Tab-separated table of C-alpha atoms in Angstrom:
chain	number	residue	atom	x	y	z
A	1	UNK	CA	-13.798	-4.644	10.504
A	2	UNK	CA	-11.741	-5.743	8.097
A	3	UNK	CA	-12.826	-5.371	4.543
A	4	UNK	CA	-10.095	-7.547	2.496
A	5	UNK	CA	-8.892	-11.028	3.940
A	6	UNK	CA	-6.396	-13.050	3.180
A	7	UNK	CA	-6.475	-16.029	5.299
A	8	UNK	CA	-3.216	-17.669	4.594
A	9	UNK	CA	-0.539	-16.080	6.688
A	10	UNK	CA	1.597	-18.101	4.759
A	11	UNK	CA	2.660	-20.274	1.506
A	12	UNK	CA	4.955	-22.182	0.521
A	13	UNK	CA	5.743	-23.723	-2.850
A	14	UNK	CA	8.340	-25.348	-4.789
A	15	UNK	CA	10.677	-24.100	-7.510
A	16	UNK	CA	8.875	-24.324	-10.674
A	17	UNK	CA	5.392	-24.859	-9.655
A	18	UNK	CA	2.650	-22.466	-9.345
A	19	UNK	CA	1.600	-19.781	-6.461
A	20	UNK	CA	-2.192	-19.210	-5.620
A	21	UNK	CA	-2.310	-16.279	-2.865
A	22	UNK	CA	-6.250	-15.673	-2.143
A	23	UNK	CA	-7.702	-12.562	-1.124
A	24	UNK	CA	-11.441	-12.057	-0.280
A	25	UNK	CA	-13.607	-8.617	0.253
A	26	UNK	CA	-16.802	-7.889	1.980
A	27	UNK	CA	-17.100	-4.349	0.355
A	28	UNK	CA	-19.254	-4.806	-2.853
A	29	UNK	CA	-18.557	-0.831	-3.915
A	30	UNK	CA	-14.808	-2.041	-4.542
A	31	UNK	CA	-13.422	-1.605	-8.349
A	32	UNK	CA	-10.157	-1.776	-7.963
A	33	UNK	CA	-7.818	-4.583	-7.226
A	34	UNK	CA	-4.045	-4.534	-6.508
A	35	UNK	CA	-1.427	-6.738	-5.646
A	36	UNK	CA	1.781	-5.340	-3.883
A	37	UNK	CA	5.304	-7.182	-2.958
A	38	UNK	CA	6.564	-6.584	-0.389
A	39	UNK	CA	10.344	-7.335	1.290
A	40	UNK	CA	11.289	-6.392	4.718
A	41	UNK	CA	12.519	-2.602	5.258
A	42	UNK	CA	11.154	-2.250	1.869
A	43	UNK	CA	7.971	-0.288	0.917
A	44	UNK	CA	5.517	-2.499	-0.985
A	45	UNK	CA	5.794	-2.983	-4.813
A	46	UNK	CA	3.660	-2.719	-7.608
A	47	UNK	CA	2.816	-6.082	-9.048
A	48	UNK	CA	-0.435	-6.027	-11.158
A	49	UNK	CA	-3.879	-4.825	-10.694
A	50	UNK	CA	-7.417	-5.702	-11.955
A	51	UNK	CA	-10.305	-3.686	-12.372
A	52	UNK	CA	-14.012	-5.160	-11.472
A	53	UNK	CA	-15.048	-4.874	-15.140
A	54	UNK	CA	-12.692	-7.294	-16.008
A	55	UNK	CA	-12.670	-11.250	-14.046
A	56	UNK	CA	-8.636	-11.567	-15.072
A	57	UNK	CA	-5.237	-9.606	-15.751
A	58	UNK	CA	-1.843	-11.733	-17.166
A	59	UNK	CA	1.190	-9.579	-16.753
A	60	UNK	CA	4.490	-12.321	-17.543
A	61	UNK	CA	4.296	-14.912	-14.995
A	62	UNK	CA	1.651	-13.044	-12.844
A	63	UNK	CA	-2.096	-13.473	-13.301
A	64	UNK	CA	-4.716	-12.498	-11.556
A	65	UNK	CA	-8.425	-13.289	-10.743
A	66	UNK	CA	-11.729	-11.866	-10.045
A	67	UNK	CA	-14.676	-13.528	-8.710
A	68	UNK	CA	-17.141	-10.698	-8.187
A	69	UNK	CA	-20.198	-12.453	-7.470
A	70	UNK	CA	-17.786	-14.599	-4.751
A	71	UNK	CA	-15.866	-11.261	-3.645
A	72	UNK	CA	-13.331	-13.286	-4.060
A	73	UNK	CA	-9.427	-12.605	-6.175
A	74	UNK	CA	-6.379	-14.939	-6.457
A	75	UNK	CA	-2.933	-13.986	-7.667
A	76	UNK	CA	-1.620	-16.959	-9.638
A	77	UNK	CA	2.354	-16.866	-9.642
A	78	UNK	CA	3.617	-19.746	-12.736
A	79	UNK	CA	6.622	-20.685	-12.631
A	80	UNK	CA	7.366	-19.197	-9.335
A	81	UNK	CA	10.902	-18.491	-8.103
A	82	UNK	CA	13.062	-18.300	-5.070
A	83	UNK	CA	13.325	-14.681	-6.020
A	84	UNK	CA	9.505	-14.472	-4.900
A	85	UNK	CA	9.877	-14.854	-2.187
A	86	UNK	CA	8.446	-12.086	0.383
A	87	UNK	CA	4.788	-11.422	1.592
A	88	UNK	CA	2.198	-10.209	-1.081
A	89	UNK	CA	-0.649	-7.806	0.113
A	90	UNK	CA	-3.775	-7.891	-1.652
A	91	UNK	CA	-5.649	-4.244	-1.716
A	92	UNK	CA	-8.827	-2.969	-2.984
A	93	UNK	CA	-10.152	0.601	-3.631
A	94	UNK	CA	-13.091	2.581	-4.649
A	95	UNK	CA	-13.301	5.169	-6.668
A	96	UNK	CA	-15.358	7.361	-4.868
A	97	UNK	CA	-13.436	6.954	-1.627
A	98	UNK	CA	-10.533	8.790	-3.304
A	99	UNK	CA	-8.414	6.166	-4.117
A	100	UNK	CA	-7.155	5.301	-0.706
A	101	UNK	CA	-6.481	1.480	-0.549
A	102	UNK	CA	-7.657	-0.982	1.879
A	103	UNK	CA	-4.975	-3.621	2.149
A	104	UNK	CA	-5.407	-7.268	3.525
A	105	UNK	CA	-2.871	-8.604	6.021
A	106	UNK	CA	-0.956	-10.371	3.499
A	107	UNK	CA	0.517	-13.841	2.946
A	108	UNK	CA	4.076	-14.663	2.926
A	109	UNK	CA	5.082	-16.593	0.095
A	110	UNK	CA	8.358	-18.799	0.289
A	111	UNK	CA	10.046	-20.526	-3.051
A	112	UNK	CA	12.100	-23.344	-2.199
A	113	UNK	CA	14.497	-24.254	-4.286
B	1	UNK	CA	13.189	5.586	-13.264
B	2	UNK	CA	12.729	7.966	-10.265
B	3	UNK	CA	10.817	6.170	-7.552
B	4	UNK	CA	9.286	7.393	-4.179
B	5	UNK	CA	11.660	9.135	-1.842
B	6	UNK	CA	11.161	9.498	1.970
B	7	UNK	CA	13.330	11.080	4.557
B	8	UNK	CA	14.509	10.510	6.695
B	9	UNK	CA	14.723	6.338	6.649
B	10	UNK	CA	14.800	6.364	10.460
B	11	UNK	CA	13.942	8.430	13.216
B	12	UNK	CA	13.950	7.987	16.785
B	13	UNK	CA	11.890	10.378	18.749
B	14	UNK	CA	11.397	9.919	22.678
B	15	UNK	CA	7.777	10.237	24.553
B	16	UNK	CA	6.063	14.136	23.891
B	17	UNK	CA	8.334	15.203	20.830
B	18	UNK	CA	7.811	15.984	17.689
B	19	UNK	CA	8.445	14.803	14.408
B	20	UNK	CA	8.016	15.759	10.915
B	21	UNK	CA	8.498	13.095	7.476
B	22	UNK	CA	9.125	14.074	4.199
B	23	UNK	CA	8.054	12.274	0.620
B	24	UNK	CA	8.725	13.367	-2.322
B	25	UNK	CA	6.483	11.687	-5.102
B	26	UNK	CA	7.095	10.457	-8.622
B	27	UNK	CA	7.306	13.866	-10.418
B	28	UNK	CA	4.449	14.655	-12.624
B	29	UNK	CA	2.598	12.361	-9.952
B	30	UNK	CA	-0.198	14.488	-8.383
B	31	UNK	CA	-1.584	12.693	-5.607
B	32	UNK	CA	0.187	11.663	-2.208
B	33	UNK	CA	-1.472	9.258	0.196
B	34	UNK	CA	0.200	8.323	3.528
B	35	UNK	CA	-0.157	5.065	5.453
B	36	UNK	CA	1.146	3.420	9.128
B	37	UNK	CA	2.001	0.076	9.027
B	38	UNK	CA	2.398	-1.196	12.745
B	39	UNK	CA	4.252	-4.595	13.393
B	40	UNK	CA	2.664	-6.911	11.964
B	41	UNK	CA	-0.153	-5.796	10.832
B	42	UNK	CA	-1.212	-4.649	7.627
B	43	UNK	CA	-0.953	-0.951	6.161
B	44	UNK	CA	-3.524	1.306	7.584
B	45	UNK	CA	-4.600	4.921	5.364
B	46	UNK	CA	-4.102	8.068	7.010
B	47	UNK	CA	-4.494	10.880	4.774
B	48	UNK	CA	-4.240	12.018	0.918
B	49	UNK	CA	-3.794	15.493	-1.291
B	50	UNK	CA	-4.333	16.258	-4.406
B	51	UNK	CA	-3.283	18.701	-5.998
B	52	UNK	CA	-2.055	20.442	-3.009
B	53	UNK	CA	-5.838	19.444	-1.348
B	54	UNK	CA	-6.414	17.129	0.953
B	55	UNK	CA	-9.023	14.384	-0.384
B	56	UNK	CA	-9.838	12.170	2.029
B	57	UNK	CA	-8.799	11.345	5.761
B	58	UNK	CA	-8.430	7.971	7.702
B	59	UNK	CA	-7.836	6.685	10.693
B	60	UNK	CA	-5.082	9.852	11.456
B	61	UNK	CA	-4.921	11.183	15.189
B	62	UNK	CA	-5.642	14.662	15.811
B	63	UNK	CA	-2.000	14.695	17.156
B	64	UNK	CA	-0.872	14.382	13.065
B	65	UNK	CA	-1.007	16.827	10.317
B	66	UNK	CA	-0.045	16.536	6.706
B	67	UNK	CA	0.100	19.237	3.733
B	68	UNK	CA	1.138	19.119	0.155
B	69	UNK	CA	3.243	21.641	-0.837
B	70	UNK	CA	3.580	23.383	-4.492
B	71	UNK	CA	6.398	20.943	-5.580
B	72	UNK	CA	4.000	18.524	-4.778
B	73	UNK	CA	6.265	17.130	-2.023
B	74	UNK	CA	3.964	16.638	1.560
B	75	UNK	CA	5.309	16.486	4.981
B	76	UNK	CA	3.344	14.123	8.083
B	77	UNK	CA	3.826	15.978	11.135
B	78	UNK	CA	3.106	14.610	14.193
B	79	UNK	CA	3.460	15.637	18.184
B	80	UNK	CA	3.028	14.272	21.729
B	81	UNK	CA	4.653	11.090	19.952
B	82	UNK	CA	3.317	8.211	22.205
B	83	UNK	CA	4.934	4.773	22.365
B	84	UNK	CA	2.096	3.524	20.027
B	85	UNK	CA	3.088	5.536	16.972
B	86	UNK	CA	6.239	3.538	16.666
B	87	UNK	CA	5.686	1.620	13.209
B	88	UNK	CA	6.581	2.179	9.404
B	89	UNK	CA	5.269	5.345	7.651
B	90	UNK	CA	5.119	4.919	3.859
B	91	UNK	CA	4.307	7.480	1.637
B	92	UNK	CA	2.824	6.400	-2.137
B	93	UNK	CA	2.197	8.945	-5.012
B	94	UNK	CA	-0.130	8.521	-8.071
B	95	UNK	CA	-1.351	10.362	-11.384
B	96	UNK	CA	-4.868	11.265	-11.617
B	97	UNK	CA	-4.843	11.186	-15.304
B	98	UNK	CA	-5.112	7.816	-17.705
B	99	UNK	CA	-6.384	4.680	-16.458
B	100	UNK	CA	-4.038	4.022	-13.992
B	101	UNK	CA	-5.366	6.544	-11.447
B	102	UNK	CA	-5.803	4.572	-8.431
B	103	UNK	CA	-2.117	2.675	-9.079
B	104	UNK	CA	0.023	3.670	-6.279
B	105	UNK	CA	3.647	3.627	-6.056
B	106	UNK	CA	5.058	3.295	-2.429
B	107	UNK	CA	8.206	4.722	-0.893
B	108	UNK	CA	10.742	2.782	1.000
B	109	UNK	CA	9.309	3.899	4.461
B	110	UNK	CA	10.610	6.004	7.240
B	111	UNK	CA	10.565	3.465	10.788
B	112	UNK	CA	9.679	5.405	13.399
B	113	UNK	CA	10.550	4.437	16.728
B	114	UNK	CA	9.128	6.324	20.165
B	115	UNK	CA	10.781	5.353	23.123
Protein backbone atom coordinates (compact mmCIF):
# COMPACT_ATOMS: atom_id res chain seq x y z
CA UNK A 1 0.00 0.00 0.00
CA UNK A 2 1.50 2.89 -0.77
CA UNK A 3 0.93 5.83 1.46
CA UNK A 4 2.54 8.91 -0.62
CA UNK A 5 1.97 9.14 -4.53
CA UNK A 6 3.35 10.96 -6.91
CA UNK A 7 1.82 10.20 -10.14
CA UNK A 8 4.04 11.92 -12.57
CA UNK A 9 7.00 9.74 -13.31
CA UNK A 10 8.14 12.58 -15.06
CA UNK A 11 8.33 16.53 -15.92
CA UNK A 12 9.60 18.48 -18.03
CA UNK A 13 9.84 22.26 -18.22
CA UNK A 14 11.56 25.01 -19.84
CA UNK A 15 14.38 27.29 -18.72
CA UNK A 16 12.88 30.02 -16.82
CA UNK A 17 9.46 28.85 -16.17
CA UNK A 18 8.06 27.26 -13.20
CA UNK A 19 8.12 23.44 -11.78
CA UNK A 20 4.94 21.95 -10.04
CA UNK A 21 5.96 18.27 -8.77
CA UNK A 22 2.66 16.85 -6.88
CA UNK A 23 2.68 14.50 -4.18
CA UNK A 24 -0.49 13.05 -2.52
CA UNK A 25 -0.93 10.91 0.96
CA UNK A 26 -3.57 8.64 2.20
CA UNK A 27 -2.16 8.67 5.84
CA UNK A 28 -4.07 11.48 7.73
CA UNK A 29 -1.61 10.96 11.06
CA UNK A 30 1.24 12.51 8.73
CA UNK A 31 2.92 15.97 10.06
CA UNK A 32 5.73 16.12 8.36
CA UNK A 33 6.53 16.87 4.79
CA UNK A 34 9.87 16.69 2.91
CA UNK A 35 11.17 17.13 -0.34
CA UNK A 36 14.54 15.39 -1.32
CA UNK A 37 16.81 15.74 -4.70
CA UNK A 38 18.03 13.34 -5.82
CA UNK A 39 20.97 12.61 -8.74
CA UNK A 40 22.01 9.24 -9.81
CA UNK A 41 24.76 7.41 -7.52
CA UNK A 42 23.92 10.17 -5.25
CA UNK A 43 22.01 9.84 -1.91
CA UNK A 44 18.96 12.12 -1.85
CA UNK A 45 19.24 15.83 -0.77
CA UNK A 46 17.63 17.98 1.51
CA UNK A 47 15.47 20.51 -0.23
CA UNK A 48 12.73 21.98 2.08
CA UNK A 49 10.16 20.63 4.33
CA UNK A 50 6.69 21.66 5.67
CA UNK A 51 5.04 20.86 8.70
CA UNK A 52 1.01 20.14 8.74
CA UNK A 53 0.45 23.23 10.93
CA UNK A 54 1.54 25.28 8.33
CA UNK A 55 -0.33 25.07 4.34
CA UNK A 56 3.20 26.66 2.77
CA UNK A 57 7.15 26.94 3.17
CA UNK A 58 9.33 29.52 0.58
CA UNK A 59 12.97 28.69 0.84
CA UNK A 60 14.75 30.93 -2.46
CA UNK A 61 13.26 29.61 -5.51
CA UNK A 62 11.58 26.57 -3.76
CA UNK A 63 8.08 26.66 -2.30
CA UNK A 64 6.06 24.35 -1.11
CA UNK A 65 2.34 23.44 -0.49
CA UNK A 66 -0.02 21.81 1.79
CA UNK A 67 -3.48 20.86 1.17
CA UNK A 68 -4.46 18.94 4.29
CA UNK A 69 -8.02 18.59 3.90
CA UNK A 70 -7.00 17.28 0.02
CA UNK A 71 -3.87 15.21 1.41
CA UNK A 72 -2.48 16.72 -1.13
CA UNK A 73 1.45 18.88 -1.39
CA UNK A 74 3.15 20.47 -4.46
CA UNK A 75 6.73 21.64 -4.68
CA UNK A 76 6.71 24.78 -6.82
CA UNK A 77 10.30 25.27 -8.45
CA UNK A 78 10.35 29.39 -10.03
CA UNK A 79 12.61 30.06 -12.12
CA UNK A 80 13.72 26.57 -12.60
CA UNK A 81 17.11 25.64 -14.07
CA UNK A 82 18.93 23.09 -16.09
CA UNK A 83 20.84 22.55 -12.91
CA UNK A 84 17.45 20.95 -11.56
CA UNK A 85 17.43 18.69 -13.15
CA UNK A 86 17.22 15.06 -11.37
CA UNK A 87 14.17 13.22 -9.76
CA UNK A 88 12.57 14.83 -6.57
CA UNK A 89 11.02 12.42 -3.91
CA UNK A 90 8.30 13.65 -1.90
CA UNK A 91 8.25 12.01 1.86
CA UNK A 92 6.06 12.24 4.77
CA UNK A 93 6.51 11.24 8.48
CA UNK A 94 4.83 11.00 11.75
CA UNK A 95 5.93 11.78 14.75
CA UNK A 96 4.95 9.00 16.65
CA UNK A 97 6.28 6.47 14.16
CA UNK A 98 9.79 7.65 15.08
CA UNK A 99 10.57 9.70 12.40
CA UNK A 100 11.09 7.11 9.75
CA UNK A 101 9.98 8.57 6.33
CA UNK A 102 7.68 7.19 3.86
CA UNK A 103 8.88 8.34 0.47
CA UNK A 104 6.78 8.48 -2.84
CA UNK A 105 8.29 7.08 -6.03
CA UNK A 106 9.38 10.32 -7.23
CA UNK A 107 9.19 12.39 -10.42
CA UNK A 108 12.00 13.20 -12.61
CA UNK A 109 12.23 16.67 -13.42
CA UNK A 110 14.16 17.80 -16.68
CA UNK A 111 15.12 21.74 -17.42
CA UNK A 112 15.64 22.35 -20.91
CA UNK A 113 17.51 24.93 -21.81
CA UNK B 1 30.21 21.08 6.41
CA UNK B 2 30.66 17.35 7.29
CA UNK B 3 27.97 15.35 5.55
CA UNK B 4 26.93 11.59 5.79
CA UNK B 5 29.68 9.09 5.21
CA UNK B 6 29.14 5.42 4.14
CA UNK B 7 31.61 2.73 3.41
CA UNK B 8 32.27 1.16 1.57
CA UNK B 9 30.61 2.89 -1.86
CA UNK B 10 30.44 -0.57 -3.44
CA UNK B 11 30.42 -4.01 -2.55
CA UNK B 12 29.99 -7.08 -4.38
CA UNK B 13 29.09 -10.08 -2.39
CA UNK B 14 28.19 -13.53 -4.17
CA UNK B 15 24.98 -15.84 -3.13
CA UNK B 16 25.22 -17.01 1.01
CA UNK B 17 27.93 -14.35 2.16
CA UNK B 18 28.01 -11.87 4.31
CA UNK B 19 28.27 -8.34 4.44
CA UNK B 20 28.54 -5.60 6.83
CA UNK B 21 28.01 -1.36 5.90
CA UNK B 22 29.21 1.31 7.77
CA UNK B 23 27.69 5.14 8.26
CA UNK B 24 28.97 7.47 10.07
CA UNK B 25 26.40 10.36 10.83
CA UNK B 26 26.63 14.13 11.03
CA UNK B 27 28.45 14.44 14.42
CA UNK B 28 26.39 15.75 17.19
CA UNK B 29 23.55 13.99 15.04
CA UNK B 30 21.89 11.36 17.31
CA UNK B 31 19.67 9.36 15.31
CA UNK B 32 20.58 6.92 12.32
CA UNK B 33 17.87 5.47 10.11
CA UNK B 34 18.73 3.03 7.27
CA UNK B 35 16.83 2.53 4.01
CA UNK B 36 17.02 0.01 0.62
CA UNK B 37 16.31 1.54 -2.40
CA UNK B 38 15.85 -1.28 -5.12
CA UNK B 39 15.96 -0.28 -8.92
CA UNK B 40 13.60 1.73 -9.50
CA UNK B 41 11.65 1.95 -6.93
CA UNK B 42 11.43 4.27 -4.23
CA UNK B 43 13.40 4.17 -0.77
CA UNK B 44 12.01 1.64 1.56
CA UNK B 45 12.81 2.08 5.84
CA UNK B 46 14.54 -0.59 7.48
CA UNK B 47 15.59 0.27 10.83
CA UNK B 48 16.58 3.36 13.22
CA UNK B 49 18.66 4.04 16.73
CA UNK B 50 18.73 6.50 18.86
CA UNK B 51 20.85 7.11 21.03
CA UNK B 52 22.53 3.87 20.67
CA UNK B 53 18.60 2.26 20.81
CA UNK B 54 16.91 1.01 18.25
CA UNK B 55 13.44 2.97 17.72
CA UNK B 56 11.57 1.55 15.29
CA UNK B 57 11.89 -1.38 12.65
CA UNK B 58 10.59 -1.75 8.98
CA UNK B 59 10.35 -3.88 6.46
CA UNK B 60 14.17 -5.47 7.50
CA UNK B 61 14.67 -9.37 6.96
CA UNK B 62 15.53 -11.41 9.80
CA UNK B 63 18.71 -12.17 7.71
CA UNK B 64 19.84 -8.18 8.66
CA UNK B 65 20.99 -6.67 11.82
CA UNK B 66 21.96 -3.14 12.66
CA UNK B 67 23.48 -1.50 15.99
CA UNK B 68 24.59 1.94 16.93
CA UNK B 69 27.66 2.12 18.46
CA UNK B 70 28.97 4.79 21.22
CA UNK B 71 30.47 7.12 18.50
CA UNK B 72 27.20 7.03 17.25
CA UNK B 73 28.43 5.38 14.02
CA UNK B 74 25.92 2.02 13.14
CA UNK B 75 26.83 -0.86 11.03
CA UNK B 76 23.82 -2.99 8.70
CA UNK B 77 24.88 -6.44 8.72
CA UNK B 78 23.42 -8.77 6.67
CA UNK B 79 23.94 -12.76 5.69
CA UNK B 80 22.71 -15.49 3.32
CA UNK B 81 22.86 -12.40 0.80
CA UNK B 82 20.24 -13.48 -1.87
CA UNK B 83 20.15 -12.05 -5.39
CA UNK B 84 17.21 -9.81 -4.21
CA UNK B 85 19.19 -7.70 -1.76
CA UNK B 86 21.14 -6.22 -4.59
CA UNK B 87 20.01 -2.39 -4.47
CA UNK B 88 21.31 0.97 -2.83
CA UNK B 89 21.66 1.13 1.00
CA UNK B 90 21.58 4.73 2.28
CA UNK B 91 22.14 5.62 5.61
CA UNK B 92 20.58 9.29 6.93
CA UNK B 93 21.34 10.81 10.43
CA UNK B 94 19.28 13.45 12.36
CA UNK B 95 19.22 15.57 15.73
CA UNK B 96 16.50 14.96 18.06
CA UNK B 97 16.73 18.35 19.51
CA UNK B 98 15.14 21.83 17.91
CA UNK B 99 12.53 21.77 15.42
CA UNK B 100 14.17 20.10 12.87
CA UNK B 101 13.94 16.61 14.41
CA UNK B 102 12.48 14.60 11.77
CA UNK B 103 14.97 16.42 8.93
CA UNK B 104 17.14 13.76 7.66
CA UNK B 105 20.34 14.05 5.97
CA UNK B 106 21.22 11.08 3.60
CA UNK B 107 24.56 9.53 2.76
CA UNK B 108 25.84 8.91 -0.67
CA UNK B 109 24.83 5.13 -0.59
CA UNK B 110 26.75 1.94 -0.60
CA UNK B 111 25.35 -0.28 -4.08
CA UNK B 112 25.25 -3.54 -3.22
CA UNK B 113 25.38 -6.06 -5.75
CA UNK B 114 24.73 -10.12 -5.04
CA UNK B 115 25.58 -12.21 -7.75
Amino acid sequence: DQQVKQNSPSLSVQEGRISILNCDYTNSMFDYFLWYKKYPAEGPTFLISISSIKDKNEDGRFTVFLNKSAKHLSLHIVPSQPGDSAVYFCAASEYNQGGKLIFGQGTELSVKP
Amino acid sequence: AAGVIQSPRHLIKEKRETATLKCYPIPRHDTVYWYQQGPGQDPQFLISFYEKMQSDKGSIPDRFSAQQFSDYHSELNMSSLELGDSALYFCASSSSSGRAYNEQFFGPGTRLTVL
